[in-house]
PDB file of C-alpha atoms in Angstrom:
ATOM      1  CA  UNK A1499    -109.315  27.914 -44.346  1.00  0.00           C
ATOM      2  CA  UNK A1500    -108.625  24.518 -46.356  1.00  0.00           C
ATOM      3  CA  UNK A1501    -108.771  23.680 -49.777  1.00  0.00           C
ATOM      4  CA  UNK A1502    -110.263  19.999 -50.555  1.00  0.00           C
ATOM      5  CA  UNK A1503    -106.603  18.628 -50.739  1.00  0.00           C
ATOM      6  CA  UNK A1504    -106.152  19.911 -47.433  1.00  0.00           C
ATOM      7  CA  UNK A1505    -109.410  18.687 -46.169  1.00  0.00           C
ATOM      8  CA  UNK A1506    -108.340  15.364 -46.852  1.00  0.00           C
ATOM      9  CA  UNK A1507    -105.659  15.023 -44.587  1.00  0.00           C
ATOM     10  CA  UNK A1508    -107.890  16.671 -41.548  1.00  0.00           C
ATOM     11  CA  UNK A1509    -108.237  12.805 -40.180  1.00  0.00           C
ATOM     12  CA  UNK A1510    -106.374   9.153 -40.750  1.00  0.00           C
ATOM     13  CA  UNK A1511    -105.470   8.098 -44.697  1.00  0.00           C
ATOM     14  CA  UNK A1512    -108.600   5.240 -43.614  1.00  0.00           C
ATOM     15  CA  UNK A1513    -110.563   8.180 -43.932  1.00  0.00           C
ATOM     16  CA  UNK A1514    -109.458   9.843 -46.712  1.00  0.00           C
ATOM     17  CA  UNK A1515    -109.577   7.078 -48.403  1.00  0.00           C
ATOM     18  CA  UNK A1516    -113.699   6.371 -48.058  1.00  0.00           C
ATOM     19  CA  UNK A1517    -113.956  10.421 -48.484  1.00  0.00           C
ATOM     20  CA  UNK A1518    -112.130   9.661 -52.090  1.00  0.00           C
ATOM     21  CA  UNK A1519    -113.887   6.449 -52.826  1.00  0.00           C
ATOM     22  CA  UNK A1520    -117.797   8.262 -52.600  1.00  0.00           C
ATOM     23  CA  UNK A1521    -116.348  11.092 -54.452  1.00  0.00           C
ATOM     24  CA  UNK A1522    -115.502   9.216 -57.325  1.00  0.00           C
ATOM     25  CA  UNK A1523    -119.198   7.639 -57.426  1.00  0.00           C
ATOM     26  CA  UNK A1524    -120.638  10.559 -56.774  1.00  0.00           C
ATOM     27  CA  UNK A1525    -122.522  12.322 -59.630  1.00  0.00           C
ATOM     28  CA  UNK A1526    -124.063  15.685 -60.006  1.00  0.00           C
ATOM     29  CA  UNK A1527    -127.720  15.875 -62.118  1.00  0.00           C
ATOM     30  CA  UNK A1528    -128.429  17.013 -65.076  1.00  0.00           C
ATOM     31  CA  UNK A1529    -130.605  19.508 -63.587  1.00  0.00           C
ATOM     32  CA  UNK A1530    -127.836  20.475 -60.595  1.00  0.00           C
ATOM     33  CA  UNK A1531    -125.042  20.582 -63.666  1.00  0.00           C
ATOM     34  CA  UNK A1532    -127.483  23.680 -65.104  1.00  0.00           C
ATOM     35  CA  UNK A1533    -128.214  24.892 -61.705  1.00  0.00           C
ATOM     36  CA  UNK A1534    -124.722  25.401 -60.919  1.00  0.00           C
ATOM     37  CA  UNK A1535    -123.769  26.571 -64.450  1.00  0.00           C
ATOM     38  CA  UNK A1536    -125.966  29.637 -64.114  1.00  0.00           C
ATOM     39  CA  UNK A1537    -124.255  31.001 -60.977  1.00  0.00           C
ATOM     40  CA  UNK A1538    -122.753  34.281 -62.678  1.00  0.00           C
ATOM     41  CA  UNK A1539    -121.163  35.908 -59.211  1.00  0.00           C
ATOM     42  CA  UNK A1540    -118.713  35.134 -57.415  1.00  0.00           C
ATOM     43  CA  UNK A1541    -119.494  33.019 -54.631  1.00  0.00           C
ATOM     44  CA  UNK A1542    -117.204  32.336 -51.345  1.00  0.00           C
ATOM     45  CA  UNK A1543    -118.398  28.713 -49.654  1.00  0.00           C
ATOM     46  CA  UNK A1544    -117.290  27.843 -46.125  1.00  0.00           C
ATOM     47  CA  UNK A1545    -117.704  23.861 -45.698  1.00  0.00           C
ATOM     48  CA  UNK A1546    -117.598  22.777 -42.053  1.00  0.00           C
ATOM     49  CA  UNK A1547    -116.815  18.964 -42.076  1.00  0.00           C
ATOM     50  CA  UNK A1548    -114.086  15.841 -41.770  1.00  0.00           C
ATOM     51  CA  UNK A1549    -113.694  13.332 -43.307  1.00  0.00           C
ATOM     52  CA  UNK A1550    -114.133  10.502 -40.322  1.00  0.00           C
ATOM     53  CA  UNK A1551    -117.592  12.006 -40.212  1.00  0.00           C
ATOM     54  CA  UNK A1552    -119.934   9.656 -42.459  1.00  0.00           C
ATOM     55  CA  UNK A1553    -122.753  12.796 -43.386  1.00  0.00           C
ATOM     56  CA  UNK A1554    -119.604  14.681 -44.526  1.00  0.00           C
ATOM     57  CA  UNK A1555    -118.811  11.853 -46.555  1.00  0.00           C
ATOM     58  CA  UNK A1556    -121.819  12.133 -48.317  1.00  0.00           C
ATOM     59  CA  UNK A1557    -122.188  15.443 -48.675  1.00  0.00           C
ATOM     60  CA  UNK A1558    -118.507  16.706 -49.496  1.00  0.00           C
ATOM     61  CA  UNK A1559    -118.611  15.173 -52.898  1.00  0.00           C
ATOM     62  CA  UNK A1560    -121.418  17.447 -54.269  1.00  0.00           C
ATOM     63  CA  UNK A1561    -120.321  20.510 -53.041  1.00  0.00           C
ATOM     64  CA  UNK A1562    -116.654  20.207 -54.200  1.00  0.00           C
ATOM     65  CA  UNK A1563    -117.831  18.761 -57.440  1.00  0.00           C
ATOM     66  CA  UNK A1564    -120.105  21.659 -57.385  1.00  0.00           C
ATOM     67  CA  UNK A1565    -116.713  24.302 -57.196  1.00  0.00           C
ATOM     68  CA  UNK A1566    -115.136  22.541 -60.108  1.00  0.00           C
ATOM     69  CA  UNK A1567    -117.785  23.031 -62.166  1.00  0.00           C
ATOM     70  CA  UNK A1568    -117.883  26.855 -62.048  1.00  0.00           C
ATOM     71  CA  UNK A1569    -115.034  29.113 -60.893  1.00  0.00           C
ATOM     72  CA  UNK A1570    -117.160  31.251 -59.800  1.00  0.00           C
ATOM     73  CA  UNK A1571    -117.488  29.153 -56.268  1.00  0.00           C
ATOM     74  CA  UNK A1572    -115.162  29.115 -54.204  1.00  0.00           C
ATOM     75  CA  UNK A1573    -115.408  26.898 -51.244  1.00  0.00           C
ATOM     76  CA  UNK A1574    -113.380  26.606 -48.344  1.00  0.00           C
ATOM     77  CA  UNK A1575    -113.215  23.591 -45.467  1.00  0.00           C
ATOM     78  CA  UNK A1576    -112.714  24.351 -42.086  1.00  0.00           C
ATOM     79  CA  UNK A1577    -112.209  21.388 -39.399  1.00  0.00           C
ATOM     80  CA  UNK A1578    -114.737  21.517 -36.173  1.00  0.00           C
ATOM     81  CA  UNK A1579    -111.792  21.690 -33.613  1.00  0.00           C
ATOM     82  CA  UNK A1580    -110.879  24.801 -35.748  1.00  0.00           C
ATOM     83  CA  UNK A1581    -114.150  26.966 -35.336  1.00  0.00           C
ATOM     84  CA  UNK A1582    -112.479  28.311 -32.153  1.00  0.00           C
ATOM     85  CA  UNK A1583    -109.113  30.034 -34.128  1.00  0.00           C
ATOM     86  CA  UNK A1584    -110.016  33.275 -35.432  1.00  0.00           C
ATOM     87  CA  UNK A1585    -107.610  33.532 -37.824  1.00  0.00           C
ATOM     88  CA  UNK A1586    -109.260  31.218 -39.742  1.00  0.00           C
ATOM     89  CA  UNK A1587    -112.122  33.802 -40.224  1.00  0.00           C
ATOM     90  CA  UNK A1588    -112.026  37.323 -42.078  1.00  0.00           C
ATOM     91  CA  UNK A1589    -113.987  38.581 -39.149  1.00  0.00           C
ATOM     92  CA  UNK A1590    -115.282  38.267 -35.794  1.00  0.00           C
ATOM     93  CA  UNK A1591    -119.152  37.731 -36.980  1.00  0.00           C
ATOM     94  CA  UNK A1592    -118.221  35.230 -39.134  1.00  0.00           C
ATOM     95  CA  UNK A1593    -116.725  33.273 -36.324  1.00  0.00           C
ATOM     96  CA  UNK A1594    -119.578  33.781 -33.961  1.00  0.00           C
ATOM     97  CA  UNK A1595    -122.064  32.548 -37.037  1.00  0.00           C
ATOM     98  CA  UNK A1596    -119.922  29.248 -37.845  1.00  0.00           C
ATOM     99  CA  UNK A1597    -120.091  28.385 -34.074  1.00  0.00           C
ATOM    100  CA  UNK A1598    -123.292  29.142 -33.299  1.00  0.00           C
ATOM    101  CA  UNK A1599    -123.942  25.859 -35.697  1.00  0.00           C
ATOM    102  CA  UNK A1600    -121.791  23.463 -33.778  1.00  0.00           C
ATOM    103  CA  UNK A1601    -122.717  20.381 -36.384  1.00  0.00           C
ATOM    104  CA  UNK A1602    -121.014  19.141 -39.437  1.00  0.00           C
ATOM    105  CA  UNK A1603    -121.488  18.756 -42.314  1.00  0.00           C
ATOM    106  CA  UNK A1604    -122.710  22.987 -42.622  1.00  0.00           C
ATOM    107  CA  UNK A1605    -122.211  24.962 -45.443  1.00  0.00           C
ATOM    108  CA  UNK A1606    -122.235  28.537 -45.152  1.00  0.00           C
ATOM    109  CA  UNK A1607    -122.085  31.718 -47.625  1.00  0.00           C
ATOM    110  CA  UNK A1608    -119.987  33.810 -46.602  1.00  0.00           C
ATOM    111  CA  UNK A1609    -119.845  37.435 -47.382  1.00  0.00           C
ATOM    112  CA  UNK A1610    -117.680  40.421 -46.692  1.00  0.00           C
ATOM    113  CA  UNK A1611    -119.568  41.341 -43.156  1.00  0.00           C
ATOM    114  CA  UNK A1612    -121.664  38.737 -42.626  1.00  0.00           C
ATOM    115  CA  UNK A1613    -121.674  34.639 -42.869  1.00  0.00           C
ATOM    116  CA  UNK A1614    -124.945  32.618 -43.242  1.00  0.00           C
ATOM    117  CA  UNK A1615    -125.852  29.105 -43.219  1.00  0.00           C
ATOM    118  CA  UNK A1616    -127.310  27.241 -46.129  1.00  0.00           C
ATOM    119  CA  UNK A1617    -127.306  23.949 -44.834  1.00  0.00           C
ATOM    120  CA  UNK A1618    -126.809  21.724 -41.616  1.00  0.00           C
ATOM    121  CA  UNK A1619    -126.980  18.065 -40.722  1.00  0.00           C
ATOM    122  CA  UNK A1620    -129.927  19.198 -38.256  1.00  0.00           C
ATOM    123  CA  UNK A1621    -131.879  22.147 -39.047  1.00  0.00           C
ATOM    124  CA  UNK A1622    -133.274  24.725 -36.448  1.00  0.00           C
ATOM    125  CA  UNK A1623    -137.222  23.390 -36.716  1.00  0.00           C
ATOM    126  CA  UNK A1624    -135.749  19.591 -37.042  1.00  0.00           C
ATOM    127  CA  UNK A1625    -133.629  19.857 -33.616  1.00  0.00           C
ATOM    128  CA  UNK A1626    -136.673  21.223 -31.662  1.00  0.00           C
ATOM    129  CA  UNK A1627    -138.395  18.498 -32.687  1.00  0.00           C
ATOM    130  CA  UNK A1628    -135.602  16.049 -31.577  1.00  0.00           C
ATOM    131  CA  UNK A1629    -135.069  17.877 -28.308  1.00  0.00           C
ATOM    132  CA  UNK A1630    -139.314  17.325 -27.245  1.00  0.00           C
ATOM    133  CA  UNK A1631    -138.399  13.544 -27.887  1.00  0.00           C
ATOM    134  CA  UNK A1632    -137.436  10.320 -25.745  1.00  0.00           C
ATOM    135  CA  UNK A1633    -133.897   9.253 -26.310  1.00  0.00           C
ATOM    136  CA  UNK A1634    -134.803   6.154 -28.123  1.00  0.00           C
ATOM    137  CA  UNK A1635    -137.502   8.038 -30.254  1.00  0.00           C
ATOM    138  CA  UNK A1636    -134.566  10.565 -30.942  1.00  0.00           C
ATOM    139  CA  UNK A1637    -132.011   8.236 -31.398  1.00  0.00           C
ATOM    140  CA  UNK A1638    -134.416   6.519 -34.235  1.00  0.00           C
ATOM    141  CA  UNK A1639    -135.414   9.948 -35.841  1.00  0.00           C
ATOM    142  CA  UNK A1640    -131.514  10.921 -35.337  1.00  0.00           C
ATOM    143  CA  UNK A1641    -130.938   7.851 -38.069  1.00  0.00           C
ATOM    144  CA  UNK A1642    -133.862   8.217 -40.461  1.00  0.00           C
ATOM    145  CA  UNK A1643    -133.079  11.930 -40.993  1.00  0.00           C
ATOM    146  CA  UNK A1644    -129.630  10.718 -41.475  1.00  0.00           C
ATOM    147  CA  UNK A1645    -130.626   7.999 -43.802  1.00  0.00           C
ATOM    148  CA  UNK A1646    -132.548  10.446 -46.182  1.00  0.00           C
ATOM    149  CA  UNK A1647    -129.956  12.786 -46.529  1.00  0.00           C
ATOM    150  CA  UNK A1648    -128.888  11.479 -50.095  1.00  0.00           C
ATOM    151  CA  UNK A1649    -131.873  10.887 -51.683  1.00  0.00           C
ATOM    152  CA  UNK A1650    -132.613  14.610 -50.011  1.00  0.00           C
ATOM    153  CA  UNK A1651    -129.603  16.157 -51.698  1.00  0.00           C
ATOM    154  CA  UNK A1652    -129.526  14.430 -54.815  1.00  0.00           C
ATOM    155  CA  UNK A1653    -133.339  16.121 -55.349  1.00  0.00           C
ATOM    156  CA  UNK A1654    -132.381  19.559 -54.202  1.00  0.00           C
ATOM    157  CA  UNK A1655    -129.234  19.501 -56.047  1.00  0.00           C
TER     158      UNK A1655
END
């Protein structure tokens, strides 16, 4: 597992440096700030992402901003290419849960037995959607998905 400084350096300083740049614009709500400020239990965050991967951009800032907000969350980053090491999980369920996702950005809780998702670029009833599709219908719901993301998380958050 990674902290945020590590996560940085998973791909080429041209990278880190656009992760950085939308970090520092990014902004958590009003209404997110209370949200978060609430969470009374400790709370262990795996964050599957890189930062050469443009959704991760976007989506890195919150939950990291997120963590500093309340100590309470702790959030870890683990690289793609990494789901397959084991030592990088407390257990061999947790493992089997990350990789069953296969997509970044995902965020996952993870507990003591068990991990579980809480968010992925594509979720299970979107991707059976995009599977029924023609390529070029898929490709062009593949970019409006992507395009909503921010408005997306900056409502839910």
């Amino acid at each position: 597992m990674a902290t945020y400084t590590e996560y940085l350096d998973f791909d080429t300083e041209e990278d880190k440096l656009k992760q950085q740049q939308l970090y520092q614009a990014t902004e958590l709500s009003a209404q997110t700030v209370a949200a978060v400020e609430k969470i009374s239990r400790p709370q262990n965050w795996l964050l599957a992402a890189a930062p050469y991967c443009p959704d991760c951009r976007v989506f890195v800032p919150f939950i990291q901003k997120m963590a500093e907000l309340n100590p309470n969350i702790r959030v870890n980053y683990i690289a793609r290419n990494d789901f397959d090491d084991s030592r990088r999980f407390e257990n061999p369920r947790q493992q089997e849960i990350v990789r069953a996702n296969q997509k970044i950005p995902a965020l996952f809780l993870m507990g003591y037995e068990e991990a579980g998702p809480v968010f992925n670029e594509f979720p299970q009833v979107v991707l059976t959607k995009l599977r029924q599709m023609k390529p070029v219908a898929r490709n062009c719901a593949m970019r409006t998905v992507r395009a909503s993301l921010i408005p997306i998380l900056r409502l839910r958050l």
